[in-house]
Amino acid sequence: MFGNKALPSVIYKYGARRPVTNADEVDRQVRDAHRYRNKLVEIERDRRSCVNAKLMQLAPRLLSLETEIERLDNLIAEKRSEIKRANATRRRRDVTPEQRAELRQWQADRKALRTELKERKADAFADPRIRTALAKVDAEALAASKAARAASGVYWGTYCQVEQSLSGMRSGAPPRFLRFDGTGKLAVQLQGGLSVAKAFAGEDRRLIIEPVPPKAYLPGEPKALQRTRVWLRIGSDGREPIWTIVPITLHRPLPDDASIKWVYLTRRRVATKDRWSVCFVLARESGWQKPGLARNGSVGVNLGWRVMDDGVERGLRVARWVGDDGTEGELRLPMPDVERWKKTEDLQAIRDQRFNAAVSLLADWLADPGCLLPDWLVERTATLRQWRSAARLAAIAIQWRGERFEGDDTAFATLEAWRKKDKHLYEWQANQLRKAIAWREDLYRNLAATLSRRYHTVCLANTDWRDLARRPTAEQAETDAGARRYQRVASPGALGRLLRERFAETVTVDSRHITQRCHACGEVNQFDAAAHVRATCRHCGAEWDQDINAARNILRAASGPVACETP
Ligand SMILES: [Zn+2]
């Protein structure tokens, strides 16, 4: 775009504090940027229903085809999970001939409908009446988006960022509205890039970083020297910039030869507190290769989660790897550390209990208060017994504090005591979780660094971890909450991402049969992967650890003809 070739970019993130100038304006724009995002979602959803309405009117068969295909999709998915559930309880893997015939019939019907849909769609889009109608819908949506941008009250870097984040919304599932929880960001775009030196020089009208003394990064110097301020342009007053000045700690220097493409000022709500950060998106000609990376060799890494109790050290195995030099190893999280996650769940359980008790006490009192209740309280608590949200109940306590009334002493005191304690528990819980995740990231980064110094290429299976987390299989649904916690603790997606970031080269292989195929003879075995870590191949009799078998298969598949990606 614009004749610039895209250079590889990285993000440097720094902790910040609340802006010292124009903080209210920053708050307003963060909120309005969120509103603008939801407005664009609304426009897109309207556009889709207009398109549907037009098609319904001009080519009604298209919609009935789509509805019929969706009905068959659901039938097939239901039947499949029904078979899975039945097999899981009987510990078998079979399908009756009737079930198979039924599935086949539906699949064949669906295929025919899809072919027809494809043909009819091509016809419809060639039909000038439909083309004109759809072009009109698109033009209206575009005009509405432009008006929404003009009315958004958000400065241009930020609205560009909002629009970018929604750039794929016209295809796939309809975009969703998001609730505003206080988290959001402002963006400053530096078109063409701004060199780090120029940002420090203080002459640019979009971004200024106040310099830190060169000795700030010498060992033994106080860390306070790394504290400085960045100026971000968040608006214009005539031709003059409107700045917000944000205190930050430049805990690592910005590379001199980099150019800054974007700056984000982010506010995150953590429990009831705001955490601020500033991110710089940097690009440079020479790229971002880490020093000390190996020049050759490959390692296959099998990601997953498995509780290991083999007498070595009880723990959660999250990765098993094997290199093409024959070395193997694993990463195991010790159980006492895994329990950190349990702690956050325990805190949640305590909060849930206290919340339910507080709701029930308050609801009982509201039913028979012995005094006159103000209208706002009656209205806002009408559905109290169905509430699930602590924030909603806390909001009542906060409003009540400013609007006390005759005879409310005991009830108010009880609710306020609940709120204070819950706030404390919430912050405790959020901090526990944050620390646990930081601990895990540290271990994962270490593994990635160690392996990348030894091997040039990392080989991974193309498992979609988000998909697994979203749709637990029938078998998984039956396991206890513990197993789901282990998946959350292990977070294999996070480890995969760190490996991809760190290695010079990543090769992704098809995840099918990675576990079941015997690395020794190549035959596919049928067994319950969850039950035992060791398995014996039915074809050649070799006995192996399933995870190391998978790692070997990944490594082998990677040396064949497969897709290759470089970051
Ligand atoms: Zn075998």
Coordinates of C-alpha atoms and ligand atoms in Angstrom, one line a residue:
M1 CA 0.0 0.0 0.0
F2 CA 1.2 3.6 -0.8
G3 CA 4.3 2.2 -2.4
N4 CA 5.8 1.1 0.9
K5 CA 6.8 -2.5 1.3
A6 CA 5.7 -3.8 4.6
L7 CA 8.7 -4.3 6.8
P8 CA 8.6 -6.9 9.6
S9 CA 7.2 -5.2 12.7
V10 CA 7.3 -5.9 16.4
I11 CA 5.6 -4.4 19.4
Y12 CA 7.5 -2.8 22.3
K13 CA 5.2 -2.5 25.3
Y14 CA 5.8 -0.3 28.4
G15 CA 4.0 0.2 31.6
A16 CA 2.4 3.6 32.0
R17 CA 0.4 5.7 34.4
R18 CA -2.8 7.7 34.0
P19 CA -2.1 10.7 31.6
V20 CA -1.2 13.9 33.4
T21 CA -2.8 16.2 30.9
N22 CA -6.2 15.8 29.1
A23 CA -6.9 12.6 31.0
D24 CA -10.7 13.3 30.8
E25 CA -10.4 13.7 27.0
V26 CA -8.6 10.4 26.8
D27 CA -11.3 8.7 28.9
R28 CA -14.0 10.2 26.6
Q29 CA -12.3 9.1 23.4
V30 CA -11.7 5.6 24.7
R31 CA -15.4 5.3 25.5
D32 CA -16.5 6.9 22.2
A33 CA -14.1 4.7 20.2
H34 CA -15.9 1.7 21.7
R35 CA -19.3 3.3 20.8
Y36 CA -18.0 3.9 17.3
R37 CA -17.0 0.2 17.0
N38 CA -20.5 -0.9 18.1
K39 CA -22.1 1.6 15.7
L40 CA -20.1 0.1 12.8
V41 CA -21.3 -3.4 13.9
E42 CA -24.9 -2.2 13.9
I43 CA -24.5 -0.8 10.4
E44 CA -23.0 -4.0 9.2
R45 CA -25.8 -6.1 10.8
D46 CA -28.4 -3.8 9.2
R47 CA -26.7 -4.1 5.9
R48 CA -26.9 -7.9 6.1
S49 CA -30.6 -7.9 6.9
C50 CA -31.2 -5.5 4.0
V51 CA -29.3 -7.8 1.7
N52 CA -31.4 -10.7 3.0
A53 CA -34.6 -8.8 2.6
K54 CA -33.7 -7.9 -1.0
L55 CA -32.8 -11.5 -1.8
M56 CA -35.9 -12.8 -0.2
Q57 CA -37.9 -10.4 -2.5
L58 CA -35.9 -11.0 -5.7
A59 CA -34.6 -14.5 -5.3
P60 CA -36.5 -16.3 -2.6
R61 CA -35.2 -19.7 -3.4
L62 CA -31.7 -18.6 -2.2
L63 CA -32.8 -18.1 1.3
S64 CA -34.8 -21.2 1.5
L65 CA -31.8 -23.2 0.3
E66 CA -29.6 -21.6 3.0
T67 CA -32.2 -22.4 5.7
E68 CA -32.4 -26.0 4.5
I69 CA -28.6 -26.4 4.5
E70 CA -28.4 -25.0 8.0
R71 CA -31.1 -27.4 9.2
L72 CA -29.1 -30.4 7.7
D73 CA -25.8 -29.0 9.3
N74 CA -27.5 -29.1 12.7
L75 CA -29.0 -32.6 12.2
I76 CA -25.6 -34.0 11.2
A77 CA -23.8 -32.3 14.1
E78 CA -26.4 -33.6 16.5
K79 CA -26.3 -37.1 15.3
R80 CA -22.5 -37.2 15.4
S81 CA -22.3 -36.0 19.0
E82 CA -25.1 -38.4 19.9
I83 CA -23.0 -41.3 18.5
K84 CA -19.9 -39.9 20.3
R85 CA -21.7 -39.7 23.6
A86 CA -23.1 -43.2 23.4
N87 CA -19.6 -44.5 22.5
A88 CA -17.9 -42.7 25.3
T89 CA -20.2 -44.3 27.9
R90 CA -19.8 -47.8 26.3
R91 CA -16.0 -47.2 25.7
R92 CA -16.4 -48.3 22.1
R93 CA -16.2 -46.7 18.7
D94 CA -19.0 -48.0 16.5
V95 CA -21.7 -46.7 14.4
T96 CA -24.8 -48.8 13.5
P97 CA -25.6 -49.4 9.8
E98 CA -28.8 -47.4 10.3
Q99 CA -26.9 -44.4 11.8
R100 CA -24.4 -44.6 9.0
A101 CA -27.1 -44.7 6.3
E102 CA -28.9 -41.8 7.9
L103 CA -25.8 -39.6 8.0
R104 CA -24.9 -40.5 4.4
Q105 CA -28.4 -39.6 3.2
W106 CA -28.2 -36.2 5.0
Q107 CA -24.8 -35.5 3.6
A108 CA -25.8 -36.3 0.1
D109 CA -28.9 -34.1 0.4
R110 CA -26.8 -31.3 1.7
K111 CA -24.3 -31.7 -1.1
A112 CA -27.0 -31.4 -3.7
L113 CA -28.5 -28.3 -2.0
R114 CA -25.0 -26.7 -1.9
T115 CA -24.5 -27.2 -5.6
E116 CA -27.9 -25.7 -6.3
L117 CA -27.1 -22.8 -4.0
K118 CA -23.9 -22.1 -5.8
E119 CA -25.5 -22.1 -9.2
R120 CA -28.4 -20.0 -8.1
K121 CA -26.1 -17.5 -6.4
A122 CA -24.1 -17.1 -9.5
D123 CA -27.3 -16.5 -11.5
A124 CA -28.6 -14.0 -8.8
F125 CA -25.4 -11.9 -8.8
A126 CA -25.5 -11.8 -12.6
D127 CA -29.1 -10.5 -12.5
P128 CA -29.0 -6.7 -13.1
R129 CA -32.0 -6.1 -10.8
I130 CA -30.3 -7.8 -7.9
R131 CA -27.0 -6.1 -8.6
T132 CA -28.6 -2.7 -8.6
A133 CA -30.5 -3.5 -5.4
L134 CA -27.4 -4.8 -3.6
A135 CA -25.2 -1.9 -4.8
K136 CA -27.8 0.5 -3.3
V137 CA -27.7 -1.4 0.0
D138 CA -23.9 -1.2 0.0
A139 CA -23.9 2.5 -0.8
E140 CA -26.3 3.2 2.0
A141 CA -24.1 1.3 4.5
L142 CA -21.0 3.2 3.3
A143 CA -22.8 6.5 3.7
A144 CA -23.9 5.5 7.2
S145 CA -20.4 4.5 8.1
K146 CA -19.0 7.8 7.0
A147 CA -21.6 9.6 9.0
A148 CA -20.8 7.5 12.0
R149 CA -17.2 8.3 11.7
A150 CA -17.9 12.0 11.5
A151 CA -20.1 11.8 14.5
S152 CA -17.8 9.6 16.5
G153 CA -15.8 12.4 18.2
V154 CA -12.7 10.2 17.9
Y155 CA -9.4 11.5 16.4
W156 CA -8.2 9.9 13.2
G157 CA -5.5 7.4 14.4
T158 CA -8.1 5.9 16.7
Y159 CA -10.9 5.6 14.3
C160 CA -8.5 4.1 11.7
Q161 CA -7.6 1.5 14.3
V162 CA -11.3 0.7 15.1
E163 CA -12.0 0.3 11.4
Q164 CA -9.0 -1.9 10.9
S165 CA -10.1 -4.2 13.7
L166 CA -13.4 -4.7 11.9
S167 CA -11.9 -5.0 8.4
G168 CA -13.0 -8.7 8.0
M169 CA -16.6 -8.2 9.3
R170 CA -18.3 -8.3 5.9
S171 CA -17.7 -12.0 5.5
G172 CA -18.3 -14.9 7.9
A173 CA -20.5 -14.8 11.0
P174 CA -22.1 -11.5 11.7
P175 CA -19.9 -9.2 13.9
R176 CA -21.0 -8.9 17.5
F177 CA -21.7 -6.0 19.8
L178 CA -19.2 -5.8 22.7
R179 CA -20.0 -4.5 26.2
F180 CA -17.9 -1.6 27.4
D181 CA -16.0 -2.6 30.6
G182 CA -13.6 0.3 30.7
T183 CA -10.9 -1.4 28.6
G184 CA -9.9 0.3 25.4
K185 CA -7.3 2.2 23.5
L186 CA -6.3 5.3 21.6
A187 CA -4.1 5.0 18.6
V188 CA -1.7 7.5 16.9
Q189 CA -0.6 6.5 13.4
L190 CA 2.7 7.8 12.1
Q191 CA 2.3 7.6 8.4
G192 CA 5.5 6.6 6.6
G193 CA 7.1 5.9 10.0
L194 CA 8.9 8.2 12.5
S195 CA 12.5 7.3 13.4
V196 CA 13.2 6.8 17.1
A197 CA 15.7 9.6 17.0
K198 CA 13.1 12.0 15.7
A199 CA 10.6 11.0 18.3
F200 CA 13.2 11.9 21.0
A201 CA 14.0 15.2 19.2
G202 CA 10.6 16.6 20.2
E203 CA 9.8 18.3 16.9
D204 CA 7.2 15.9 15.5
R205 CA 3.6 17.1 15.8
R206 CA 2.2 13.6 16.5
L207 CA 4.5 12.0 18.9
I208 CA 7.2 13.2 21.3
I209 CA 9.2 11.1 23.7
E210 CA 11.1 13.0 26.4
P211 CA 14.7 11.6 26.3
V212 CA 16.1 9.4 29.1
P213 CA 19.8 9.9 30.0
P214 CA 22.1 7.3 28.2
K215 CA 23.4 5.9 31.5
A216 CA 19.8 4.9 32.5
Y217 CA 20.5 1.4 31.1
L218 CA 23.9 0.9 32.8
P219 CA 24.0 -1.7 35.5
G220 CA 23.8 -0.2 39.0
E221 CA 22.1 3.0 38.0
P222 CA 18.7 3.6 39.6
K223 CA 15.7 2.4 37.6
A224 CA 14.0 5.8 38.2
L225 CA 16.2 7.2 35.4
Q226 CA 14.1 5.1 33.0
R227 CA 11.0 7.0 33.9
T228 CA 9.9 9.5 31.3
R229 CA 6.9 10.9 29.5
V230 CA 5.4 10.5 26.0
W231 CA 3.3 13.1 24.3
L232 CA 0.5 11.7 22.1
R233 CA -1.6 13.8 19.7
I234 CA -5.2 13.1 20.4
G235 CA -6.8 15.9 18.5
S236 CA -6.4 19.3 16.8
D237 CA -7.2 22.8 17.9
G238 CA -7.1 24.6 14.6
R239 CA -3.8 23.6 13.3
E240 CA -2.2 23.0 16.7
P241 CA -2.0 19.6 18.2
I242 CA -3.9 18.6 21.3
W243 CA -1.6 16.5 23.4
T244 CA -2.0 14.0 26.2
I245 CA 1.1 13.5 28.2
V246 CA 1.6 10.0 29.7
P247 CA 4.2 9.0 32.3
I248 CA 5.9 5.8 31.2
T249 CA 8.9 3.7 32.2
L250 CA 11.2 2.9 29.3
H251 CA 12.5 -0.3 30.9
R252 CA 14.3 -1.3 27.7
P253 CA 15.6 1.2 25.1
L254 CA 13.8 1.7 21.8
P255 CA 16.2 0.4 19.1
D256 CA 17.9 3.4 17.4
D257 CA 17.5 2.1 13.9
A258 CA 13.8 1.4 14.2
S259 CA 11.0 3.4 12.9
I260 CA 7.7 3.9 14.8
K261 CA 4.5 3.1 12.8
W262 CA 1.8 3.2 15.4
V263 CA 1.6 4.1 19.1
Y264 CA -1.3 2.7 21.3
L265 CA -2.3 4.1 24.6
T266 CA -4.2 1.3 26.3
R267 CA -6.3 1.3 29.4
R268 CA -7.2 -2.1 30.9
R269 CA -9.6 -2.7 33.7
V270 CA -8.1 -5.2 36.1
A271 CA -10.6 -5.9 38.8
T272 CA -11.6 -2.4 39.9
K273 CA -8.3 -0.7 38.9
D274 CA -7.1 0.8 35.6
R275 CA -3.8 -0.4 34.2
W276 CA -2.2 1.8 31.5
S277 CA 0.3 0.9 29.0
V278 CA 1.9 2.3 25.9
C279 CA 2.8 0.1 22.9
F280 CA 5.0 1.1 20.0
V281 CA 4.7 -0.8 16.7
L282 CA 8.3 -0.7 15.3
A283 CA 9.6 -1.7 11.9
R284 CA 13.2 -1.9 10.6
E285 CA 15.0 -2.8 7.5
S286 CA 17.2 -5.4 9.1
G287 CA 14.3 -7.3 10.6
W288 CA 14.0 -8.6 14.1
Q289 CA 15.9 -11.8 14.2
K290 CA 17.0 -12.7 17.7
P291 CA 20.8 -13.2 18.2
G292 CA 22.1 -16.7 18.9
L293 CA 19.5 -18.6 16.8
A294 CA 20.6 -21.9 15.5
R295 CA 21.4 -22.1 11.8
N296 CA 20.1 -25.7 11.2
G297 CA 18.3 -28.6 12.7
S298 CA 14.6 -29.2 13.4
V299 CA 12.6 -30.0 16.5
G300 CA 9.1 -31.5 16.6
V301 CA 7.0 -30.2 19.5
N302 CA 3.8 -31.9 20.6
L303 CA 1.6 -29.5 22.6
G304 CA -1.2 -30.6 25.0
W305 CA -1.9 -31.2 28.6
R306 CA -1.5 -34.4 30.6
V307 CA -1.2 -35.0 34.3
M308 CA 1.9 -37.0 34.9
D309 CA 2.3 -39.1 38.0
D310 CA 5.1 -41.4 37.0
G311 CA 7.3 -41.1 40.1
V312 CA 9.6 -38.4 38.6
E313 CA 7.7 -35.3 39.6
R314 CA 3.9 -35.0 39.7
G315 CA 3.0 -32.3 37.3
L316 CA 1.2 -31.2 34.2
R317 CA 3.0 -32.1 31.0
V318 CA 2.5 -29.3 28.5
A319 CA 5.0 -30.1 25.8
R320 CA 7.1 -33.1 24.6
W321 CA 9.7 -32.5 22.0
V322 CA 12.2 -34.4 19.9
G323 CA 15.0 -33.0 17.8
D324 CA 16.4 -34.3 14.6
D325 CA 19.7 -34.9 16.5
G326 CA 17.8 -37.5 18.6
T327 CA 17.6 -35.5 21.7
E328 CA 14.2 -35.4 23.5
G329 CA 12.7 -33.6 26.4
E330 CA 9.5 -32.3 27.9
L331 CA 8.2 -29.3 29.8
R332 CA 6.3 -30.2 33.0
L333 CA 4.6 -27.7 35.3
P334 CA 5.0 -28.8 38.9
M335 CA 1.7 -29.5 40.6
P336 CA 2.2 -26.9 43.4
D337 CA 2.4 -24.2 40.8
V338 CA -0.6 -25.6 38.9
E339 CA -2.5 -25.1 42.1
R340 CA -2.2 -21.3 41.6
W341 CA -5.1 -21.6 39.2
K342 CA -7.1 -23.5 41.8
K343 CA -6.6 -20.6 44.1
T344 CA -8.3 -18.2 41.7
E345 CA -11.2 -20.7 41.3
D346 CA -11.5 -21.0 45.1
L347 CA -11.7 -17.2 45.3
Q348 CA -14.4 -17.2 42.7
A349 CA -16.4 -19.8 44.6
I350 CA -16.2 -17.7 47.7
R351 CA -17.4 -14.7 45.8
D352 CA -20.2 -16.6 44.3
Q353 CA -21.4 -17.8 47.7
R354 CA -21.2 -14.3 49.2
F355 CA -23.0 -12.8 46.2
N356 CA -25.9 -15.3 46.4
A357 CA -26.2 -14.7 50.2
A358 CA -26.2 -10.9 49.7
V359 CA -28.8 -11.1 46.9
S360 CA -31.1 -13.3 48.9
L361 CA -30.8 -11.1 52.1
L362 CA -31.4 -7.9 50.1
A363 CA -34.3 -9.4 48.1
D364 CA -36.0 -10.6 51.4
W365 CA -35.6 -7.2 52.9
L366 CA -37.0 -5.5 49.8
A367 CA -40.1 -7.7 50.0
D368 CA -40.8 -6.6 53.5
P369 CA -38.7 -3.4 54.3
G370 CA -40.8 -1.9 57.1
C371 CA -40.2 1.5 55.5
L372 CA -40.9 3.4 52.3
L373 CA -38.6 2.5 49.5
P374 CA -37.5 5.1 46.9
D375 CA -38.6 4.5 43.3
W376 CA -35.1 4.0 41.9
L377 CA -34.4 1.2 44.3
V378 CA -37.6 -0.6 43.5
E379 CA -37.1 -0.2 39.7
R380 CA -33.5 -1.2 39.6
T381 CA -33.9 -4.3 41.8
A382 CA -37.0 -5.6 40.0
T383 CA -35.2 -8.8 38.7
L384 CA -32.7 -9.0 41.6
R385 CA -33.2 -12.7 42.3
Q386 CA -32.1 -13.6 38.7
W387 CA -28.9 -11.5 38.9
R388 CA -25.5 -13.1 38.2
S389 CA -23.3 -10.0 38.1
A390 CA -21.5 -8.7 41.2
A391 CA -20.8 -5.5 39.4
R392 CA -24.5 -4.9 39.0
L393 CA -25.1 -5.4 42.7
A394 CA -22.1 -3.2 43.6
A395 CA -23.6 -0.4 41.5
I396 CA -26.7 -0.5 43.7
A397 CA -24.6 -0.1 46.8
I398 CA -22.8 2.9 45.3
Q399 CA -25.9 4.7 44.2
W400 CA -27.5 3.9 47.6
R401 CA -24.6 5.5 49.4
G402 CA -25.5 8.9 47.8
E403 CA -29.3 8.4 48.3
R404 CA -29.8 7.2 51.8
F405 CA -33.4 7.1 53.2
E406 CA -35.3 6.7 56.4
G407 CA -35.2 3.1 57.8
D408 CA -32.5 1.7 55.5
D409 CA -29.6 1.4 58.1
T410 CA -29.3 -2.4 58.5
A411 CA -30.0 -3.3 54.8
F412 CA -27.6 -0.6 53.5
A413 CA -24.8 -1.6 56.0
T414 CA -25.2 -5.3 55.0
L415 CA -24.9 -4.5 51.3
E416 CA -22.1 -2.1 51.7
A417 CA -20.1 -4.6 53.8
W418 CA -20.6 -7.2 51.0
R419 CA -19.4 -4.8 48.4
K420 CA -16.2 -3.8 50.3
K421 CA -15.3 -7.4 50.9
D422 CA -16.1 -8.4 47.3
K423 CA -14.0 -5.7 45.9
H424 CA -11.1 -6.9 48.0
L425 CA -11.6 -10.5 46.9
Y426 CA -12.0 -9.5 43.2
E427 CA -8.7 -7.6 43.2
W428 CA -7.0 -10.5 45.0
Q429 CA -8.4 -13.0 42.4
A430 CA -7.3 -10.8 39.5
N431 CA -3.8 -10.4 40.8
Q432 CA -3.4 -14.1 41.5
L433 CA -4.4 -14.9 37.9
R434 CA -2.1 -12.2 36.5
K435 CA 0.9 -13.5 38.5
A436 CA 0.1 -17.1 37.6
I437 CA 0.0 -16.2 33.9
A438 CA 3.2 -14.2 34.1
W439 CA 4.9 -17.2 35.8
R440 CA 3.8 -19.5 33.0
E441 CA 4.8 -17.1 30.2
D442 CA 8.3 -17.0 31.7
L443 CA 8.7 -20.7 31.6
Y444 CA 7.3 -20.9 28.0
R445 CA 9.7 -18.1 26.9
N446 CA 12.6 -20.0 28.4
L447 CA 11.7 -23.2 26.6
A448 CA 11.4 -21.3 23.3
A449 CA 14.7 -19.6 23.8
T450 CA 16.5 -22.8 24.7
L451 CA 15.1 -24.8 21.8
S452 CA 15.7 -21.9 19.3
R453 CA 19.4 -21.8 20.2
R454 CA 19.6 -25.5 19.4
Y455 CA 17.3 -25.9 16.4
H456 CA 16.6 -23.6 13.4
T457 CA 13.1 -24.9 12.7
V458 CA 10.2 -25.7 15.0
C459 CA 7.5 -28.1 13.8
L460 CA 4.0 -28.0 15.2
A461 CA 0.7 -29.6 14.5
N462 CA -2.0 -27.3 13.2
T463 CA -4.4 -27.9 16.1
D464 CA -7.0 -25.1 16.6
W465 CA -6.8 -24.7 20.4
R466 CA -9.4 -22.0 20.5
D467 CA -11.8 -24.4 18.7
L468 CA -11.1 -27.1 21.2
A469 CA -11.7 -24.8 24.1
R470 CA -15.0 -23.5 22.7
R471 CA -16.5 -26.8 21.7
P472 CA -15.6 -29.5 24.2
T473 CA -16.2 -32.9 22.7
A474 CA -18.7 -35.2 24.3
E475 CA -16.0 -37.1 26.1
Q476 CA -14.5 -33.9 27.5
A477 CA -17.8 -32.6 28.6
E478 CA -18.1 -35.6 30.9
T479 CA -14.8 -35.1 32.6
D480 CA -14.6 -33.0 35.7
A481 CA -13.9 -29.3 36.0
G482 CA -10.3 -30.3 36.9
A483 CA -9.6 -31.5 33.4
R484 CA -10.9 -28.2 32.0
R485 CA -8.7 -26.3 34.4
Y486 CA -5.7 -28.2 33.2
Q487 CA -6.4 -27.1 29.7
R488 CA -6.6 -23.5 30.8
V489 CA -3.5 -23.8 32.9
A490 CA -1.5 -25.5 30.1
S491 CA -2.8 -23.0 27.5
P492 CA -1.1 -24.8 24.6
G493 CA -2.1 -22.1 22.2
A494 CA 0.0 -19.6 24.1
L495 CA 3.0 -21.9 24.1
G496 CA 2.6 -22.4 20.3
R497 CA 2.5 -18.7 19.7
L498 CA 5.7 -18.0 21.7
L499 CA 7.5 -20.8 19.8
R500 CA 6.4 -19.3 16.5
E501 CA 7.5 -15.8 17.6
R502 CA 10.9 -17.0 18.7
F503 CA 12.0 -19.4 16.0
A504 CA 13.4 -18.2 12.7
E505 CA 11.2 -20.8 10.9
T506 CA 8.0 -22.6 11.8
V507 CA 6.6 -25.6 9.9
T508 CA 3.0 -26.6 10.5
V509 CA 1.8 -30.1 9.8
D510 CA -1.7 -31.6 9.6
S511 CA -2.7 -32.7 13.1
R512 CA -4.8 -35.7 11.9
H513 CA -3.6 -39.1 13.3
I514 CA -0.6 -37.4 14.9
T515 CA -1.2 -39.3 18.1
Q516 CA -2.6 -42.5 16.7
R517 CA -0.1 -43.2 14.0
C518 CA 2.8 -45.4 15.1
H519 CA 6.1 -43.6 14.3
A520 CA 7.9 -47.0 14.0
C521 CA 5.7 -48.6 11.3
G522 CA 3.4 -45.8 10.1
E523 CA 0.2 -47.6 10.8
V524 CA -2.8 -45.9 12.5
N525 CA -3.9 -47.4 15.8
Q526 CA -7.3 -46.9 17.4
F527 CA -7.1 -46.2 21.1
D528 CA -8.4 -43.9 23.7
A529 CA -5.7 -41.2 23.8
A530 CA -6.7 -40.0 27.2
A531 CA -6.5 -43.2 29.2
H532 CA -2.8 -44.1 29.3
V533 CA 0.3 -42.3 28.3
R534 CA 2.0 -45.5 27.1
A535 CA 0.6 -47.4 24.2
T536 CA 1.5 -50.5 22.2
C537 CA 1.2 -50.5 18.5
R538 CA -1.2 -53.2 17.3
H539 CA 0.6 -53.6 14.0
C540 CA 4.3 -53.8 14.9
G541 CA 4.2 -54.3 18.7
A542 CA 6.4 -51.2 19.4
E543 CA 5.6 -49.6 22.8
W544 CA 5.8 -45.9 23.1
D545 CA 4.9 -42.8 25.1
Q546 CA 2.0 -41.2 23.1
D547 CA 3.3 -37.7 23.4
I548 CA 6.8 -38.5 22.2
N549 CA 5.3 -40.6 19.4
A550 CA 3.3 -37.6 18.4
A551 CA 6.4 -35.3 18.5
R552 CA 8.2 -37.8 16.2
N553 CA 5.3 -37.9 13.8
I554 CA 5.3 -34.1 13.7
L555 CA 9.0 -34.0 13.0
R556 CA 8.7 -36.6 10.3
A557 CA 5.7 -35.0 8.6
A558 CA 7.5 -31.7 8.6
S559 CA 10.4 -33.0 6.5
G560 CA 7.9 -34.0 3.8
P561 CA 6.1 -31.6 1.4
V562 CA 4.3 -29.3 3.7
A563 CA 3.4 -25.6 4.0
C564 CA 6.1 -23.5 5.4
E565 CA 5.8 -20.2 7.1
T566 CA 8.3 -17.7 8.3
P567 CA 7.4 -14.9 10.7
Ligands
ZN1 ZN 3.8 -49.8 14.8

